[in-house]
Amino acid sequence: MTSIIKMKDIHKRFGSHTVINGLNLEVKRGEAMGLTGPSGVGKSTILRIIAGLETPDSGFLHVGSAHIGYVFQEPRLLPWDTILHNVALPLLAQKADKKEAKNTARNLLHQMELSGFENARPHQLSGGMRQRVALARALAVTPDILLLDEPFTGLDKILRESMRRLLDSALENCQAAVIHVTHDPAELSKKTTRVVRLCRDKKQCCETILSEVS
């Protein structure tokens, strides 16, 4: 299976602070990988580099697709717009047919158990519901790469379990390569086959550990 993401000897600094120091990481097409490690070790920065939101200072980077879905720690929804339009937005930005974009958005909201909330605004939803909308929006573009940056942060145990179940369902027929940043391996999808732990060192340490996802 070919690699869709390859990072070799990646370095990234913000001012005088080195965030990533010689990182080597490879993700294959269709692979679901967990990414863990202490705060400040560069997990979110790695996702932002893959998505093109940050540029590495040096090193080799290959990202084999522009179809990338991204779920941030905060939902980042347009507060003035409906939930339906928030999900359809990335498709409309790609000049998709408006009717088809809305139908896709409705189907994804149904998958996220949000049917009936299509015309609600983000402030009318709970935190867990807003994160489900964010996941639906990320899936709308049928991504080849899905980046999840601690999307369950701030949710209680019951909501985290619900989100994990919905994530499992969403990934069942999804061929995207998934990188899921989390501090809790229990949040990872059942599709996850590898967990990588980052550590701080003079040279960035990237250690594969056994996944205990069940």
mmCIF file of N, CA, C and O in Angstrom, residues 103-140:
data_model
loop_
_atom_site.group_PDB
_atom_site.id
_atom_site.type_symbol
_atom_site.label_atom_id
_atom_site.label_comp_id
_atom_site.label_asym_id
_atom_site.label_seq_id
_atom_site.Cartn_x
_atom_site.Cartn_y
_atom_site.Cartn_z
ATOM 1 N N ASN A 103 -28.124 17.986 -0.262
ATOM 2 C CA ASN A 103 -28.530 16.595 -0.039
ATOM 3 C C ASN A 103 -27.424 15.813 0.668
ATOM 4 O O ASN A 103 -27.688 15.014 1.580
ATOM 5 N N THR A 104 -26.173 16.041 0.263
ATOM 6 C CA THR A 104 -25.044 15.397 0.932
ATOM 7 C C THR A 104 -24.984 15.824 2.391
ATOM 8 O O THR A 104 -24.769 14.993 3.291
ATOM 9 N N ALA A 105 -25.177 17.119 2.639
ATOM 10 C CA ALA A 105 -25.150 17.640 4.006
ATOM 11 C C ALA A 105 -26.265 17.020 4.847
ATOM 12 O O ALA A 105 -26.041 16.643 6.004
ATOM 13 N N ARG A 106 -27.457 16.897 4.276
ATOM 14 C CA ARG A 106 -28.571 16.278 5.013
ATOM 15 C C ARG A 106 -28.253 14.829 5.373
ATOM 16 O O ARG A 106 -28.519 14.384 6.492
ATOM 17 N N ASN A 107 -27.694 14.099 4.420
ATOM 18 C CA ASN A 107 -27.371 12.693 4.674
ATOM 19 C C ASN A 107 -26.320 12.562 5.780
ATOM 20 O O ASN A 107 -26.408 11.680 6.639
ATOM 21 N N LEU A 108 -25.321 13.450 5.770
ATOM 22 C CA LEU A 108 -24.286 13.399 6.800
ATOM 23 C C LEU A 108 -24.848 13.794 8.165
ATOM 24 O O LEU A 108 -24.481 13.201 9.188
ATOM 25 N N LEU A 109 -25.724 14.772 8.197
ATOM 26 C CA LEU A 109 -26.350 15.150 9.472
ATOM 27 C C LEU A 109 -27.214 14.012 10.005
ATOM 28 O O LEU A 109 -27.257 13.776 11.226
ATOM 29 N N HIS A 110 -27.864 13.308 9.108
ATOM 30 C CA HIS A 110 -28.634 12.131 9.532
ATOM 31 C C HIS A 110 -27.696 11.071 10.111
ATOM 32 O O HIS A 110 -27.990 10.464 11.155
ATOM 33 N N GLN A 111 -26.563 10.873 9.457
ATOM 34 C CA GLN A 111 -25.575 9.907 9.941
ATOM 35 C C GLN A 111 -25.051 10.294 11.322
ATOM 36 O O GLN A 111 -24.749 9.424 12.150
ATOM 37 N N MET A 112 -24.963 11.605 11.580
ATOM 38 C CA MET A 112 -24.501 12.106 12.869
ATOM 39 C C MET A 112 -25.646 12.243 13.884
ATOM 40 O O MET A 112 -25.487 12.853 14.945
ATOM 41 N N GLU A 113 -26.816 11.694 13.523
ATOM 42 C CA GLU A 113 -28.003 11.710 14.390
ATOM 43 C C GLU A 113 -28.457 13.136 14.694
ATOM 44 O O GLU A 113 -28.841 13.474 15.820
ATOM 45 N N LEU A 114 -28.435 13.982 13.660
ATOM 46 C CA LEU A 114 -28.831 15.378 13.809
ATOM 47 C C LEU A 114 -29.963 15.763 12.858
ATOM 48 O O LEU A 114 -30.164 16.947 12.591
ATOM 49 N N SER A 115 -30.691 14.772 12.366
ATOM 50 C CA SER A 115 -31.857 15.080 11.534
ATOM 51 C C SER A 115 -32.847 15.906 12.352
ATOM 52 O O SER A 115 -33.091 15.625 13.530
ATOM 53 N N GLY A 116 -33.397 16.933 11.727
ATOM 54 C CA GLY A 116 -34.333 17.822 12.415
ATOM 55 C C GLY A 116 -33.675 19.098 12.913
ATOM 56 O O GLY A 116 -34.363 20.037 13.321
ATOM 57 N N PHE A 117 -32.334 19.137 12.866
ATOM 58 C CA PHE A 117 -31.605 20.328 13.319
ATOM 59 C C PHE A 117 -30.987 21.104 12.148
ATOM 60 O O PHE A 117 -30.189 22.001 12.355
ATOM 61 N N GLU A 118 -31.402 20.757 10.932
ATOM 62 C CA GLU A 118 -30.769 21.347 9.749
ATOM 63 C C GLU A 118 -30.819 22.873 9.748
ATOM 64 O O GLU A 118 -29.883 23.534 9.295
ATOM 65 N N ASN A 119 -31.904 23.448 10.255
ATOM 66 C CA ASN A 119 -32.062 24.906 10.203
ATOM 67 C C ASN A 119 -31.651 25.613 11.499
ATOM 68 O O ASN A 119 -31.822 26.822 11.630
ATOM 69 N N ALA A 120 -31.107 24.844 12.433
ATOM 70 C CA ALA A 120 -30.630 25.450 13.687
ATOM 71 C C ALA A 120 -29.319 26.182 13.443
ATOM 72 O O ALA A 120 -28.593 25.910 12.489
ATOM 73 N N ARG A 121 -29.021 27.142 14.347
ATOM 74 C CA ARG A 121 -27.730 27.813 14.346
ATOM 75 C C ARG A 121 -26.850 27.167 15.416
ATOM 76 O O ARG A 121 -27.354 26.553 16.350
ATOM 77 N N PRO A 122 -25.519 27.298 15.264
ATOM 78 C CA PRO A 122 -24.614 26.634 16.218
ATOM 79 C C PRO A 122 -24.917 26.929 17.684
ATOM 80 O O PRO A 122 -24.795 26.025 18.527
ATOM 81 N N HIS A 123 -25.319 28.169 18.019
ATOM 82 C CA HIS A 123 -25.552 28.503 19.424
ATOM 83 C C HIS A 123 -26.750 27.771 20.007
ATOM 84 O O HIS A 123 -26.917 27.724 21.225
ATOM 85 N N GLN A 124 -27.575 27.193 19.134
ATOM 86 C CA GLN A 124 -28.750 26.458 19.597
ATOM 87 C C GLN A 124 -28.443 24.987 19.890
ATOM 88 O O GLN A 124 -29.326 24.257 20.337
ATOM 89 N N LEU A 125 -27.215 24.570 19.655
ATOM 90 C CA LEU A 125 -26.825 23.183 19.854
ATOM 91 C C LEU A 125 -25.891 23.045 21.053
ATOM 92 O O LEU A 125 -25.200 23.991 21.429
ATOM 93 N N SER A 126 -25.838 21.851 21.611
ATOM 94 C CA SER A 126 -24.892 21.560 22.681
ATOM 95 C C SER A 126 -23.485 21.418 22.093
ATOM 96 O O SER A 126 -23.307 21.317 20.871
ATOM 97 N N GLY A 127 -22.473 21.389 22.973
ATOM 98 C CA GLY A 127 -21.103 21.239 22.513
ATOM 99 C C GLY A 127 -20.885 19.956 21.734
ATOM 100 O O GLY A 127 -20.202 19.938 20.705
ATOM 101 N N GLY A 128 -21.466 18.861 22.223
ATOM 102 C CA GLY A 128 -21.321 17.582 21.534
ATOM 103 C C GLY A 128 -21.972 17.589 20.166
ATOM 104 O O GLY A 128 -21.441 17.020 19.205
ATOM 105 N N MET A 129 -23.121 18.261 20.060
ATOM 106 C CA MET A 129 -23.813 18.348 18.768
ATOM 107 C C MET A 129 -23.006 19.186 17.783
ATOM 108 O O MET A 129 -22.904 18.852 16.601
ATOM 109 N N ARG A 130 -22.387 20.251 18.276
ATOM 110 C CA ARG A 130 -21.563 21.086 17.387
ATOM 111 C C ARG A 130 -20.360 20.301 16.862
ATOM 112 O O ARG A 130 -19.962 20.453 15.708
ATOM 113 N N GLN A 131 -19.767 19.448 17.714
ATOM 114 C CA GLN A 131 -18.641 18.633 17.248
ATOM 115 C C GLN A 131 -19.099 17.620 16.200
ATOM 116 O O GLN A 131 -18.354 17.299 15.271
ATOM 117 N N ARG A 132 -20.317 17.117 16.329
ATOM 118 C CA ARG A 132 -20.844 16.207 15.312
ATOM 119 C C ARG A 132 -21.028 16.923 13.976
ATOM 120 O O ARG A 132 -20.782 16.352 12.908
ATOM 121 N N VAL A 133 -21.457 18.185 14.044
ATOM 122 C CA VAL A 133 -21.581 18.988 12.824
ATOM 123 C C VAL A 133 -20.207 19.179 12.189
ATOM 124 O O VAL A 133 -20.049 19.062 10.966
ATOM 125 N N ALA A 134 -19.197 19.444 13.013
ATOM 126 C CA ALA A 134 -17.842 19.637 12.502
ATOM 127 C C ALA A 134 -17.323 18.368 11.823
ATOM 128 O O ALA A 134 -16.653 18.425 10.787
ATOM 129 N N LEU A 135 -17.638 17.195 12.392
ATOM 130 C CA LEU A 135 -17.229 15.934 11.789
ATOM 131 C C LEU A 135 -17.951 15.722 10.460
ATOM 132 O O LEU A 135 -17.337 15.306 9.471
ATOM 133 N N ALA A 136 -19.246 16.030 10.434
ATOM 134 C CA ALA A 136 -20.004 15.904 9.187
ATOM 135 C C ALA A 136 -19.422 16.811 8.109
ATOM 136 O O ALA A 136 -19.286 16.404 6.946
ATOM 137 N N ARG A 137 -19.052 18.029 8.474
ATOM 138 C CA ARG A 137 -18.470 18.968 7.509
ATOM 139 C C ARG A 137 -17.146 18.427 6.957
ATOM 140 O O ARG A 137 -16.867 18.533 5.760
ATOM 141 N N ALA A 138 -16.316 17.830 7.835
ATOM 142 C CA ALA A 138 -15.037 17.282 7.390
ATOM 143 C C ALA A 138 -15.223 16.117 6.426
ATOM 144 O O ALA A 138 -14.408 15.906 5.527
ATOM 145 N N LEU A 139 -16.297 15.360 6.607
ATOM 146 C CA LEU A 139 -16.561 14.201 5.752
ATOM 147 C C LEU A 139 -17.244 14.578 4.446
ATOM 148 O O LEU A 139 -17.284 13.768 3.515
ATOM 149 N N ALA A 140 -17.757 15.806 4.365
ATOM 150 C CA ALA A 140 -18.557 16.220 3.207
ATOM 151 C C ALA A 140 -17.773 16.156 1.905
ATOM 152 O O ALA A 140 -18.325 15.860 0.845
#
